[in-house]
CSV table of C-alpha atoms and ligand atoms in Angstrom, one decimal:
chain,number,residue,atom,x,y,z
Q,1,MET,CA,120.5,-111.8,68.4
Q,2,ILE,CA,124.3,-112.3,69.3
Q,3,ARG,CA,126.3,-112.6,66.4
Q,4,ASP,CA,129.9,-111.4,66.2
Q,5,SER,CA,130.5,-108.5,63.5
Q,6,TYR,CA,133.5,-110.7,62.1
Q,7,ILE,CA,131.1,-113.6,61.5
Q,8,LYS,CA,129.2,-113.0,58.1
Q,9,THR,CA,127.8,-116.4,57.8
Q,10,VAL,CA,123.9,-117.0,58.5
Q,11,ILE,CA,123.3,-120.3,59.8
Q,12,GLU,CA,120.2,-122.3,60.3
Q,13,PRO,CA,119.3,-121.2,64.1
Q,14,PHE,CA,118.3,-125.0,65.3
Q,15,LYS,CA,119.6,-128.4,65.2
Q,16,ILE,CA,117.9,-131.4,64.0
Q,17,LYS,CA,116.4,-134.0,66.1
Q,18,THR,CA,114.4,-135.9,63.7
Q,19,VAL,CA,115.1,-136.5,60.1
Q,20,GLU,CA,112.7,-137.9,57.7
Q,21,PRO,CA,114.5,-139.5,54.4
Q,22,ILE,CA,113.9,-138.5,50.5
Q,23,LYS,CA,114.0,-140.5,48.0
Q,24,PHE,CA,115.9,-140.4,44.8
Q,25,THR,CA,114.4,-141.6,41.4
Q,26,THR,CA,115.7,-142.1,37.4
Q,27,HIS,CA,115.0,-139.3,34.9
Q,28,GLU,CA,113.2,-142.0,33.0
Q,29,GLU,CA,111.0,-142.9,36.3
Q,30,ARG,CA,110.1,-139.0,36.7
Q,31,ALA,CA,109.3,-138.9,33.4
Q,32,ARG,CA,106.6,-141.8,33.8
Q,33,HIS,CA,105.4,-140.1,36.8
Q,34,LEU,CA,105.1,-136.5,34.8
Q,35,GLU,CA,103.0,-138.2,31.9
Q,36,GLU,CA,100.9,-140.5,34.7
Q,37,ALA,CA,100.3,-137.3,36.1
Q,38,GLY,CA,99.0,-135.2,33.5
Q,39,TRP,CA,101.8,-132.4,33.4
Q,40,ASN,CA,100.6,-131.0,36.5
Q,41,PRO,CA,103.3,-131.7,39.4
Q,42,PHE,CA,100.2,-131.2,41.8
Q,43,LEU,CA,98.9,-134.6,40.8
Q,44,ILE,CA,102.8,-136.3,41.5
Q,45,ASP,CA,102.5,-138.3,44.6
Q,46,ALA,CA,104.8,-136.5,47.1
Q,47,GLU,CA,106.9,-139.5,47.9
Q,48,ASN,CA,108.5,-139.2,44.3
Q,49,VAL,CA,109.8,-135.7,44.6
Q,50,LEU,CA,113.1,-135.0,46.1
Q,51,ILE,CA,112.8,-131.1,47.1
Q,52,ASP,CA,109.1,-130.2,47.6
Q,53,LEU,CA,108.8,-126.4,46.9
Q,54,LEU,CA,105.4,-126.4,46.1
Q,55,THR,CA,104.3,-124.4,48.7
Q,56,ASP,CA,105.4,-123.6,52.0
Q,57,SER,CA,102.0,-123.9,53.5
Q,58,GLY,CA,101.5,-126.5,56.3
Q,59,THR,CA,105.1,-128.4,55.4
Q,60,SER,CA,107.1,-126.4,58.2
Q,61,ALA,CA,109.1,-128.7,60.6
Q,62,MET,CA,107.6,-128.1,64.3
Q,63,SER,CA,109.7,-127.9,67.0
Q,64,SER,CA,110.4,-129.8,70.0
Q,65,ARG,CA,108.4,-127.4,72.1
Q,66,GLN,CA,105.7,-127.1,69.5
Q,67,TRP,CA,105.9,-131.1,69.9
Q,68,ALA,CA,105.7,-131.3,73.5
Q,69,GLY,CA,102.8,-128.7,73.4
Q,70,MET,CA,101.1,-131.2,71.0
Q,71,LEU,CA,101.0,-133.5,73.9
Q,72,ASP,CA,100.1,-131.3,76.2
Q,73,GLY,CA,97.1,-130.2,74.2
Q,74,ASP,CA,93.8,-129.7,76.2
Q,75,GLU,CA,91.0,-132.0,74.1
Q,76,SER,CA,88.1,-130.4,75.9
Q,77,TYR,CA,85.6,-129.8,73.4
Q,78,ALA,CA,83.9,-126.5,75.1
Q,79,GLY,CA,86.8,-124.2,77.3
Q,80,SER,CA,89.8,-125.8,76.5
Q,81,ARG,CA,92.7,-124.4,78.2
Q,82,SER,CA,94.7,-124.8,74.4
Q,83,PHE,CA,92.0,-122.6,73.2
Q,84,PHE,CA,92.5,-119.7,75.2
Q,85,ARG,CA,96.9,-119.9,75.3
Q,86,MET,CA,96.1,-119.5,71.3
Q,87,ARG,CA,93.7,-116.8,71.8
Q,88,ASP,CA,95.9,-115.2,73.8
Q,89,MET,CA,98.9,-115.1,72.1
Q,90,VAL,CA,96.6,-113.9,68.8
Q,91,HIS,CA,95.3,-110.9,70.9
Q,92,LYS,CA,98.7,-110.3,72.0
Q,93,ILE,CA,99.8,-110.1,68.6
Q,94,THR,CA,97.0,-108.9,66.7
Q,95,GLY,CA,94.9,-106.9,69.4
Q,96,MET,CA,91.7,-108.7,67.8
Q,97,LYS,CA,89.3,-109.1,70.5
Q,98,HIS,CA,87.4,-112.1,68.8
Q,99,ILE,CA,89.8,-114.9,68.0
Q,100,ILE,CA,87.9,-117.5,65.8
Q,101,PRO,CA,89.9,-120.9,65.4
Q,102,THR,CA,89.4,-122.3,61.9
Q,103,HIS,CA,90.9,-125.3,60.0
Q,104,GLN,CA,92.8,-123.6,57.8
Q,105,GLY,CA,92.7,-119.5,56.2
Q,106,ARG,CA,90.5,-120.9,53.5
Q,107,ALA,CA,87.7,-122.1,56.0
Q,108,ALA,CA,88.2,-118.3,57.9
Q,109,GLU,CA,87.8,-116.4,54.1
Q,110,LYS,CA,85.0,-118.7,53.6
Q,111,ILE,CA,83.1,-117.9,56.8
Q,112,LEU,CA,83.7,-113.9,56.5
Q,113,PHE,CA,82.6,-113.5,53.0
Q,114,SER,CA,79.5,-115.6,53.2
Q,115,ILE,CA,78.7,-113.1,55.8
Q,116,VAL,CA,79.6,-110.3,53.8
Q,117,GLY,CA,80.2,-111.0,49.9
Q,118,GLY,CA,77.3,-111.7,48.0
Q,119,LYS,CA,75.7,-110.7,44.7
Q,120,ASP,CA,76.7,-107.3,43.4
Q,121,LYS,CA,79.3,-106.5,46.3
Q,122,VAL,CA,82.9,-106.0,45.5
Q,123,VAL,CA,86.0,-106.6,47.2
Q,124,PRO,CA,89.5,-104.8,46.7
Q,125,ASN,CA,92.6,-106.2,47.8
Q,126,ASN,CA,96.3,-105.8,46.7
Q,127,THR,CA,96.3,-109.2,45.5
Q,128,HIS,CA,93.9,-111.8,45.9
Q,129,PHE,CA,95.6,-115.3,47.0
Q,130,ASP,CA,93.8,-117.8,44.9
Q,131,THR,CA,91.6,-119.2,47.7
Q,132,THR,CA,90.6,-115.4,48.6
Q,133,ARG,CA,89.4,-114.9,45.0
Q,134,ALA,CA,87.5,-118.2,44.8
Q,135,ASN,CA,85.8,-117.5,48.5
Q,136,VAL,CA,85.0,-114.1,47.1
Q,137,GLU,CA,83.6,-115.0,43.5
Q,138,PHE,CA,82.0,-118.3,45.1
Q,139,SER,CA,79.5,-115.7,47.1
Q,140,GLY,CA,79.0,-113.9,44.3
Q,141,ALA,CA,80.7,-110.7,44.8
Q,142,LEU,CA,83.7,-109.4,42.3
Q,143,ALA,CA,87.6,-109.6,43.7
Q,144,ILE,CA,89.8,-106.8,42.6
Q,145,ASP,CA,93.4,-106.4,42.7
Q,146,CYS,CA,94.5,-103.2,43.1
Q,147,LEU,CA,98.2,-104.2,43.2
Q,148,ASN,CA,101.1,-100.8,42.8
Q,149,ALA,CA,102.3,-100.3,39.0
Q,150,ASP,CA,105.9,-101.4,40.3
Q,151,GLY,CA,104.6,-104.8,41.4
Q,152,LYS,CA,103.4,-106.1,38.1
Q,153,LYS,CA,107.4,-105.5,36.9
Q,154,PRO,CA,109.2,-108.4,38.0
Q,155,GLU,CA,112.3,-106.6,37.1
Q,156,VAL,CA,111.9,-103.9,39.2
Q,157,ILE,CA,114.1,-103.5,42.2
Q,158,ALA,CA,111.9,-101.8,45.1
Q,159,ASP,CA,111.1,-102.2,48.7
Q,160,PHE,CA,107.9,-103.0,48.8
Q,161,LYS,CA,106.2,-104.1,45.9
Q,162,GLY,CA,103.1,-105.3,47.5
Q,163,ASN,CA,102.0,-102.4,48.2
Q,164,MET,CA,98.3,-101.3,47.7
Q,165,ASP,CA,97.8,-98.8,44.5
Q,166,ILE,CA,96.4,-96.5,46.3
Q,167,GLU,CA,94.8,-94.1,43.7
Q,168,LYS,CA,93.4,-97.5,42.3
Q,169,LEU,CA,91.8,-98.5,45.2
Q,170,GLU,CA,90.1,-95.5,46.0
Q,171,ALA,CA,89.3,-95.2,42.1
Q,172,VAL,CA,87.4,-98.5,42.5
Q,173,ILE,CA,85.6,-97.5,45.8
Q,174,GLN,CA,84.1,-94.8,43.7
Q,175,GLU,CA,83.8,-96.5,40.1
Q,176,TYR,CA,81.1,-99.1,42.0
Q,177,GLY,CA,80.0,-97.1,45.3
Q,178,VAL,CA,80.9,-97.2,48.6
Q,179,GLU,CA,77.8,-99.4,49.3
Q,180,ARG,CA,78.8,-102.1,47.6
Q,181,ILE,CA,82.0,-102.7,49.1
Q,182,PRO,CA,81.7,-104.7,52.4
Q,183,LEU,CA,85.6,-104.0,53.2
Q,184,VAL,CA,89.0,-103.5,51.9
Q,185,MET,CA,91.8,-106.3,52.1
Q,186,ILE,CA,95.6,-106.3,52.2
Q,187,THR,CA,97.7,-109.7,52.1
Q,188,VAL,CA,100.9,-109.2,53.9
Q,189,THR,CA,103.4,-110.4,52.3
Q,190,ASN,CA,101.8,-110.6,49.0
Q,191,ASN,CA,101.8,-114.1,47.9
Q,192,SER,CA,100.4,-114.2,43.9
Q,193,GLY,CA,102.7,-111.0,43.7
Q,194,GLY,CA,106.1,-112.9,44.7
Q,195,GLY,CA,105.9,-112.7,48.2
Q,196,GLN,CA,106.7,-109.1,48.3
Q,197,PRO,CA,106.0,-107.4,51.5
Q,198,VAL,CA,103.8,-103.9,52.2
Q,199,SER,CA,105.2,-101.1,54.2
Q,200,LEU,CA,103.7,-99.7,57.2
Q,201,GLU,CA,103.1,-96.2,54.9
Q,202,ASN,CA,101.1,-98.3,52.9
Q,203,ILE,CA,99.0,-100.0,55.3
Q,204,ARG,CA,98.7,-96.3,57.3
Q,205,GLN,CA,97.3,-94.8,53.9
Q,206,THR,CA,95.1,-97.7,52.8
Q,207,ARG,CA,93.8,-97.3,56.4
Q,208,ALA,CA,93.5,-93.5,55.7
Q,209,VAL,CA,91.4,-94.6,52.2
Q,210,CYS,CA,89.2,-97.0,54.7
Q,211,ASP,CA,88.1,-94.3,57.1
Q,212,LYS,CA,87.2,-92.0,54.6
Q,213,TYR,CA,84.3,-94.2,53.1
Q,214,GLY,CA,84.0,-95.2,56.4
Q,215,LEU,CA,85.3,-99.1,55.3
Q,216,PRO,CA,86.7,-101.9,57.1
Q,217,LEU,CA,90.1,-102.8,56.4
Q,218,PHE,CA,91.1,-106.7,57.1
Q,219,MET,CA,94.0,-107.9,56.9
Q,220,ASP,CA,95.6,-111.9,55.2
Q,221,ALA,CA,98.2,-112.2,57.2
Q,222,CYS,CA,99.6,-115.4,56.3
Q,223,ARG,CA,103.1,-114.1,56.4
Q,224,PHE,CA,102.8,-111.5,58.5
Q,225,ALA,CA,106.0,-112.0,60.4
Q,226,GLU,CA,108.0,-112.2,57.1
Q,227,ASN,CA,106.2,-108.8,56.0
Q,228,ALA,CA,107.1,-107.1,59.8
Q,229,TYR,CA,110.6,-108.5,59.5
Q,230,PHE,CA,111.1,-106.9,55.5
Q,231,ILE,CA,109.8,-103.8,57.3
Q,232,LYS,CA,112.3,-103.5,59.9
Q,233,LEU,CA,114.8,-104.1,57.2
Q,234,ARG,CA,113.6,-101.5,54.7
Q,235,GLU,CA,111.3,-98.7,56.1
Q,236,GLU,CA,112.8,-95.8,58.0
Q,237,GLY,CA,111.8,-95.6,61.6
Q,238,TYR,CA,112.2,-99.2,62.3
Q,239,ALA,CA,115.2,-100.6,62.4
Q,240,ASP,CA,115.3,-100.8,66.2
Q,241,LYS,CA,111.7,-102.2,67.0
Q,242,THR,CA,111.1,-105.9,67.5
Q,243,PRO,CA,109.2,-107.7,65.0
Q,244,LEU,CA,106.0,-108.1,67.7
Q,245,GLU,CA,106.0,-104.4,67.9
Q,246,ILE,CA,106.1,-103.9,64.0
Q,247,SER,CA,103.3,-106.7,63.6
Q,248,GLN,CA,101.3,-104.9,66.4
Q,249,GLU,CA,101.4,-101.4,64.6
Q,250,MET,CA,100.5,-103.5,61.4
Q,251,PHE,CA,97.3,-105.0,62.9
Q,252,SER,CA,96.6,-101.9,65.0
Q,253,TYR,CA,95.2,-100.4,61.1
Q,254,ALA,CA,92.9,-103.8,60.8
Q,255,ASP,CA,89.7,-104.0,61.8
Q,256,GLY,CA,89.9,-108.3,61.2
Q,257,VAL,CA,92.3,-110.3,60.3
Q,258,THR,CA,92.1,-113.6,58.3
Q,259,MET,CA,95.1,-116.1,58.7
Q,260,SER,CA,96.8,-119.3,57.7
Q,261,ALA,CA,98.6,-120.7,60.4
Q,262,LYS,CA,100.1,-123.3,57.8
Q,263,LYS,CA,102.4,-120.1,56.9
Q,264,ASP,CA,104.0,-117.7,59.9
Q,265,ALA,CA,102.2,-119.8,62.4
Q,266,LEU,CA,104.9,-123.1,61.8
Q,267,VAL,CA,102.0,-125.9,62.2
Q,268,ASN,CA,100.6,-128.2,59.5
Q,269,ILE,CA,97.2,-127.4,59.9
Q,270,GLY,CA,95.4,-124.1,61.8
Q,271,GLY,CA,94.2,-120.8,60.8
Q,272,PHE,CA,91.8,-118.2,62.5
Q,273,LEU,CA,89.4,-115.1,62.0
Q,274,ALA,CA,89.9,-112.5,64.4
Q,275,LEU,CA,88.2,-109.5,64.4
Q,276,ASN,CA,86.9,-106.4,66.6
Q,277,ASP,CA,83.0,-106.1,65.7
Q,278,ASP,CA,81.1,-107.6,68.1
Q,279,ASP,CA,77.9,-108.5,65.8
Q,280,MET,CA,80.0,-109.8,63.3
Q,281,ALA,CA,82.2,-112.5,65.6
Q,282,VAL,CA,78.3,-113.8,66.6
Q,283,HIS,CA,77.5,-114.2,63.1
Q,284,CYS,CA,81.0,-115.2,62.4
Q,285,ARG,CA,80.8,-117.8,65.3
Q,286,ASN,CA,77.3,-119.0,64.4
Q,287,LEU,CA,78.7,-119.6,60.8
Q,288,LEU,CA,81.7,-121.6,62.6
Q,289,ILE,CA,79.7,-124.2,64.4
Q,290,VAL,CA,77.8,-125.1,61.3
Q,291,THR,CA,81.1,-125.9,59.3
Q,292,GLU,CA,84.1,-126.3,61.7
Q,293,GLY,CA,83.1,-126.5,65.1
Q,294,PHE,CA,82.5,-125.1,68.7
Q,295,PRO,CA,83.9,-121.7,68.9
Q,296,THR,CA,86.7,-122.7,71.2
Q,297,TYR,CA,88.3,-125.5,68.7
Q,298,GLY,CA,86.6,-124.4,65.4
Q,299,GLY,CA,88.2,-126.8,62.9
Q,300,LEU,CA,91.0,-128.3,65.2
Q,301,ALA,CA,91.8,-130.6,67.7
Q,302,GLY,CA,93.0,-129.3,70.9
Q,303,ARG,CA,96.9,-129.7,70.1
Q,304,ASP,CA,97.2,-128.1,67.3
Q,305,LEU,CA,95.6,-124.8,69.1
Q,306,GLU,CA,98.8,-125.2,71.1
Q,307,ALA,CA,100.9,-125.8,68.7
Q,308,ILE,CA,99.9,-122.3,66.8
Q,309,ALA,CA,100.5,-120.7,70.0
Q,310,GLN,CA,104.0,-121.7,70.3
Q,311,GLY,CA,104.5,-121.4,66.5
Q,312,LEU,CA,103.2,-118.3,67.1
Q,313,GLU,CA,105.8,-117.3,69.2
Q,314,GLU,CA,108.9,-118.5,67.7
Q,315,ILE,CA,108.2,-117.2,64.2
Q,316,LEU,CA,108.6,-113.3,65.9
Q,317,ASP,CA,112.2,-114.6,66.9
Q,318,GLU,CA,114.8,-112.2,64.9
Q,319,ASP,CA,117.6,-114.9,65.0
Q,320,TYR,CA,114.9,-117.2,62.9
Q,321,LEU,CA,113.3,-114.4,60.8
Q,322,GLN,CA,117.0,-112.9,60.1
Q,323,TYR,CA,118.0,-116.8,58.7
Q,324,ARG,CA,114.5,-117.0,57.1
Q,325,ILE,CA,114.5,-113.8,55.1
Q,326,LYS,CA,118.4,-114.2,54.1
Q,327,SER,CA,118.5,-117.9,53.3
Q,328,THR,CA,115.4,-116.8,50.3
Q,329,GLU,CA,117.3,-114.3,49.4
Q,330,TYR,CA,120.8,-116.6,49.0
Q,331,LEU,CA,118.6,-119.1,46.6
Q,332,GLY,CA,117.8,-115.7,44.6
Q,333,ARG,CA,121.4,-114.2,44.4
Q,334,LYS,CA,122.6,-117.1,43.3
Q,335,LEU,CA,120.3,-118.0,40.3
Q,336,THR,CA,120.1,-113.9,39.7
Q,337,GLU,CA,124.4,-114.4,39.3
Q,338,LEU,CA,123.6,-117.5,36.8
Q,339,GLY,CA,121.7,-115.5,34.4
Q,340,VAL,CA,118.3,-116.8,35.5
Q,341,PRO,CA,115.5,-114.6,35.6
Q,342,ILE,CA,113.7,-114.4,38.7
Q,343,LEU,CA,111.1,-111.6,40.1
Q,344,MET,CA,113.4,-108.7,42.1
Q,345,PRO,CA,113.8,-108.6,45.1
Q,346,PRO,CA,113.8,-112.2,46.5
Q,347,GLY,CA,110.5,-112.2,48.3
Q,348,GLY,CA,110.1,-113.6,52.2
Q,349,HIS,CA,108.6,-117.3,51.8
Q,350,ALA,CA,109.8,-118.3,47.8
Q,351,ILE,CA,111.7,-116.7,44.8
Q,352,TYR,CA,109.7,-116.7,41.9
Q,353,LEU,CA,111.3,-117.8,38.0
Q,354,ASP,CA,109.9,-115.2,35.9
Q,355,ALA,CA,108.5,-117.0,33.0
Q,356,LYS,CA,108.4,-114.7,30.3
Q,357,ARG,CA,111.6,-113.8,30.4
Q,358,PHE,CA,112.7,-117.7,31.0
Q,359,CYS,CA,111.1,-119.1,28.0
Q,360,PRO,CA,110.0,-116.2,25.5
Q,361,HIS,CA,109.6,-118.4,22.9
Q,362,ILE,CA,106.4,-120.1,24.8
Q,363,PRO,CA,103.0,-117.7,24.3
Q,364,GLN,CA,101.7,-117.5,27.5
Q,365,GLU,CA,98.1,-119.3,26.2
Q,366,GLN,CA,100.9,-122.5,25.7
Q,367,PHE,CA,101.8,-122.0,29.8
Q,368,PRO,CA,105.3,-121.4,30.0
Q,369,ALA,CA,105.5,-120.9,33.7
Q,370,GLN,CA,104.2,-124.7,33.6
Q,371,ALA,CA,106.3,-126.1,31.0
Q,372,ILE,CA,109.0,-124.9,33.6
Q,373,THR,CA,108.0,-126.3,36.2
Q,374,CYS,CA,107.3,-129.6,34.2
Q,375,ALA,CA,111.2,-129.5,33.5
Q,376,LEU,CA,112.6,-128.8,37.1
Q,377,TYR,CA,110.8,-131.8,38.1
Q,378,LEU,CA,111.7,-134.0,35.5
Q,379,ASP,CA,115.5,-132.8,35.2
Q,380,GLY,CA,116.0,-133.1,39.3
Q,381,GLY,CA,112.9,-134.0,40.8
Q,382,LEU,CA,111.9,-130.6,42.2
Q,383,ARG,CA,108.0,-129.6,42.9
Q,384,ALA,CA,107.6,-125.9,42.0
Q,385,VAL,CA,104.2,-124.2,41.5
Q,386,GLU,CA,102.9,-122.3,38.1
Q,387,ILE,CA,101.8,-119.0,39.3
Q,388,GLY,CA,100.7,-117.9,35.8
Q,389,SER,CA,98.3,-118.9,33.1
Q,390,VAL,CA,97.3,-121.9,34.3
Q,391,MET,CA,96.0,-120.6,38.0
Q,392,PHE,CA,94.9,-117.1,36.6
Q,393,GLY,CA,94.2,-117.0,33.2
Q,394,ARG,CA,90.8,-117.4,31.6
Q,395,THR,CA,88.9,-117.3,28.2
Q,396,GLU,CA,86.7,-114.4,27.4
Q,397,ASN,CA,84.6,-114.2,24.7
Q,398,GLY,CA,86.4,-117.0,23.4
Q,399,SER,CA,89.8,-115.4,23.5
Q,400,PHE,CA,92.3,-116.1,26.1
Q,401,VAL,CA,93.3,-113.4,28.8
Q,402,ALA,CA,96.7,-113.4,30.0
Q,403,PRO,CA,97.7,-112.7,33.7
Q,404,ASP,CA,99.9,-109.8,33.9
Q,405,LEU,CA,102.7,-111.8,35.8
Q,406,GLU,CA,104.0,-115.3,35.0
Q,407,LEU,CA,105.8,-116.9,37.5
Q,408,VAL,CA,107.4,-120.0,38.9
Q,409,ARG,CA,107.4,-120.3,42.3
Q,410,LEU,CA,110.1,-121.8,44.4
Q,411,ALA,CA,108.3,-121.7,47.7
Q,412,ILE,CA,110.2,-123.0,51.0
Q,413,PRO,CA,109.0,-124.7,53.6
Q,414,ARG,CA,110.2,-123.3,56.6
Q,415,ARG,CA,113.0,-124.9,58.8
Q,416,VAL,CA,112.9,-127.9,56.6
Q,417,TYR,CA,116.0,-127.8,54.0
Q,418,THR,CA,119.3,-127.3,54.7
Q,419,GLN,CA,121.7,-124.8,52.6
Q,420,SER,CA,122.7,-127.8,50.3
Q,421,HIS,CA,119.2,-128.6,49.6
Q,422,ILE,CA,119.1,-125.2,48.2
Q,423,ASP,CA,122.2,-125.3,46.6
Q,424,TYR,CA,121.2,-128.8,44.7
Q,425,VAL,CA,118.1,-126.5,44.0
Q,426,ILE,CA,120.5,-124.0,42.4
Q,427,GLU,CA,122.0,-126.5,40.2
Q,428,VAL,CA,118.7,-127.7,38.7
Q,429,VAL,CA,117.2,-124.7,38.0
Q,430,LYS,CA,120.2,-123.6,36.4
Q,431,HIS,CA,120.7,-126.9,34.3
Q,432,VAL,CA,116.9,-126.4,33.1
Q,433,HIS,CA,117.6,-122.7,32.2
Q,434,ASP,CA,120.8,-124.0,30.4
Q,435,ARG,CA,118.3,-126.2,27.8
Q,436,ARG,CA,115.5,-123.5,28.2
Q,437,ASP,CA,115.1,-123.6,24.3
Q,438,GLU,CA,114.2,-127.0,24.2
Q,439,LEU,CA,111.3,-126.5,26.4
Q,440,LYS,CA,108.0,-127.1,24.5
Q,441,GLY,CA,104.2,-125.5,25.3
Q,442,LEU,CA,101.6,-127.2,27.0
Q,443,LYS,CA,97.8,-127.6,26.3
Q,444,LEU,CA,94.5,-128.1,28.1
Q,445,THR,CA,93.1,-131.5,28.3
Q,446,TYR,CA,91.0,-131.2,31.3
Q,447,GLU,CA,90.1,-128.2,33.6
Q,448,ALA,CA,87.8,-128.0,36.7
Q,449,PRO,CA,85.6,-124.9,36.4
Q,450,MET,CA,87.3,-123.1,39.6
Q,451,LEU,CA,90.9,-123.2,40.7
Q,452,ARG,CA,91.6,-125.2,38.2
Q,453,HIS,CA,95.8,-125.5,38.3
Q,454,PHE,CA,94.9,-128.1,40.9
Q,455,THR,CA,93.6,-131.0,38.6
Q,456,ALA,CA,94.4,-129.7,35.4
Q,457,ARG,CA,96.1,-132.0,33.0
Q,458,PHE,CA,98.0,-130.9,30.0
Q,459,ALA,CA,99.5,-132.6,27.0
Q,460,ILE,CA,102.7,-131.4,24.8
Q,461,ALA,CA,101.2,-128.6,22.8
Q,462,ASP,CA,101.3,-129.0,19.1
Z,501,F0G,N1,95.8,-116.3,51.8
Z,501,F0G,C1,97.0,-116.7,51.5
Z,501,F0G,C2,97.6,-115.0,50.9
Z,501,F0G,C3,97.8,-117.7,51.1
Z,501,F0G,O1,98.9,-118.0,50.8
Z,501,F0G,C4,97.2,-118.5,51.4
Z,501,F0G,C5,97.3,-120.2,51.2
Z,501,F0G,C6,95.8,-118.4,51.6
Z,501,F0G,C7,95.6,-117.4,52.0
Z,501,F0G,C8,94.5,-120.0,52.2
Z,501,F0G,O2,95.1,-120.6,53.1
Z,501,F0G,O3,96.0,-122.7,52.6
Z,501,F0G,O4,95.6,-122.1,54.4
Z,501,F0G,O5,93.4,-122.2,53.2
Z,501,F0G,N2,98.3,-120.5,50.1
Z,501,F0G,C9,98.8,-121.9,49.9
Z,501,F0G,C10,100.1,-121.5,49.2
Z,501,F0G,C11,98.4,-122.7,49.5
Z,501,F0G,O6,100.8,-122.1,48.7
Z,501,F0G,O7,100.7,-120.4,49.1
Z,501,F0G,P1,94.9,-122.0,53.3
């Protein structure tokens, strides 16, 4: 990193070679689109969105080197050169012996939990992402979150709010019995908990519990590089280490990894399952062949493997990571200065509005985070995503069980939007916050039995 000490501005560490126009719409048009989408921004056509902060997944801008790699991809069915490049890069970072490419993260999860999950099984995690939880539960197993107490309090400022609650983890193992637990999982960074990092100390402690009970530790590593950079910034003893060295240490405590390459591999599609156990790898590859493809391409084209290999190299660049973490923090800091309640401190890939404090007049069973998400679209053409009662709320014995956190996630695609786009986002959020008392709760008019947030439809609550 070569920066003169008298310069404070953190700039995008790239210049733009290809551009894609975005379409402006009127308030009236957006009101119509929202109504047609049943008040669910997932169901709005992307071309009617001005700034799309729905997800940081698969939405990265690829570099010229990645695009060059796409042309150079080896499309051989078996033994593709691009696979070996991707395998070697993943091995360099994770140290894992077996690298199994999949079409995205959830495909890796599906294979893993088809093998280790099942009725009576229990899987602890700091916080399961929704697809991880769905794959655990689909196998018949129980998914249990063991998030540390600070992680559940949006206003608390702490360095590693994604950490596993080590005591709870041990209590879960003792309560259900070690024989029911096929593995422990830890998600870095903790997406559903606010994009908050997990410390190396916490990963080591989690490992120690796993060792005590003879359990494997798997890492959901979608945003491993962002996590590594937070460790560099915040954990004692790591300031002089490179993101690669920190990542290598993180993975050294794991027995396996699931990864959605759509995040920290800077690609539009891809993922992998990586693990050390030889027998389990055979089992995984057999399932891979049934659902994804031959083990040297999984669910991907050779060009995708090439782009992942290159993306994994670029994501560990310190200039990139500094820009990434600082630009997310910029959005969070400006919103905080305007009095908008957000989950603190800012996460790696997203800023999360705290809907309980933003709209205290809307009860959780009327989906305040969804109401804010809709208002952001209506007022400014922004698309965000609800991570609250729609995604994680449930009905038990006829009564509504609310999740701890009620959030609106503004996820920032990697290398896509400039600072002026973000300044526009700040203005829109401020506008919605200024008129927050006018926002109304919602009621469900349709919900699917699983992962309902993708397809649910709503109407204004009475
Ligand atoms: N694990 C985490 C922590 C994730 O954030 C995601 C995806 C997955 C697993 C699944 O990966 O989408 O490639 O199948 N998160 C996206 C998001 C969808 O918007 O946060 P996938």
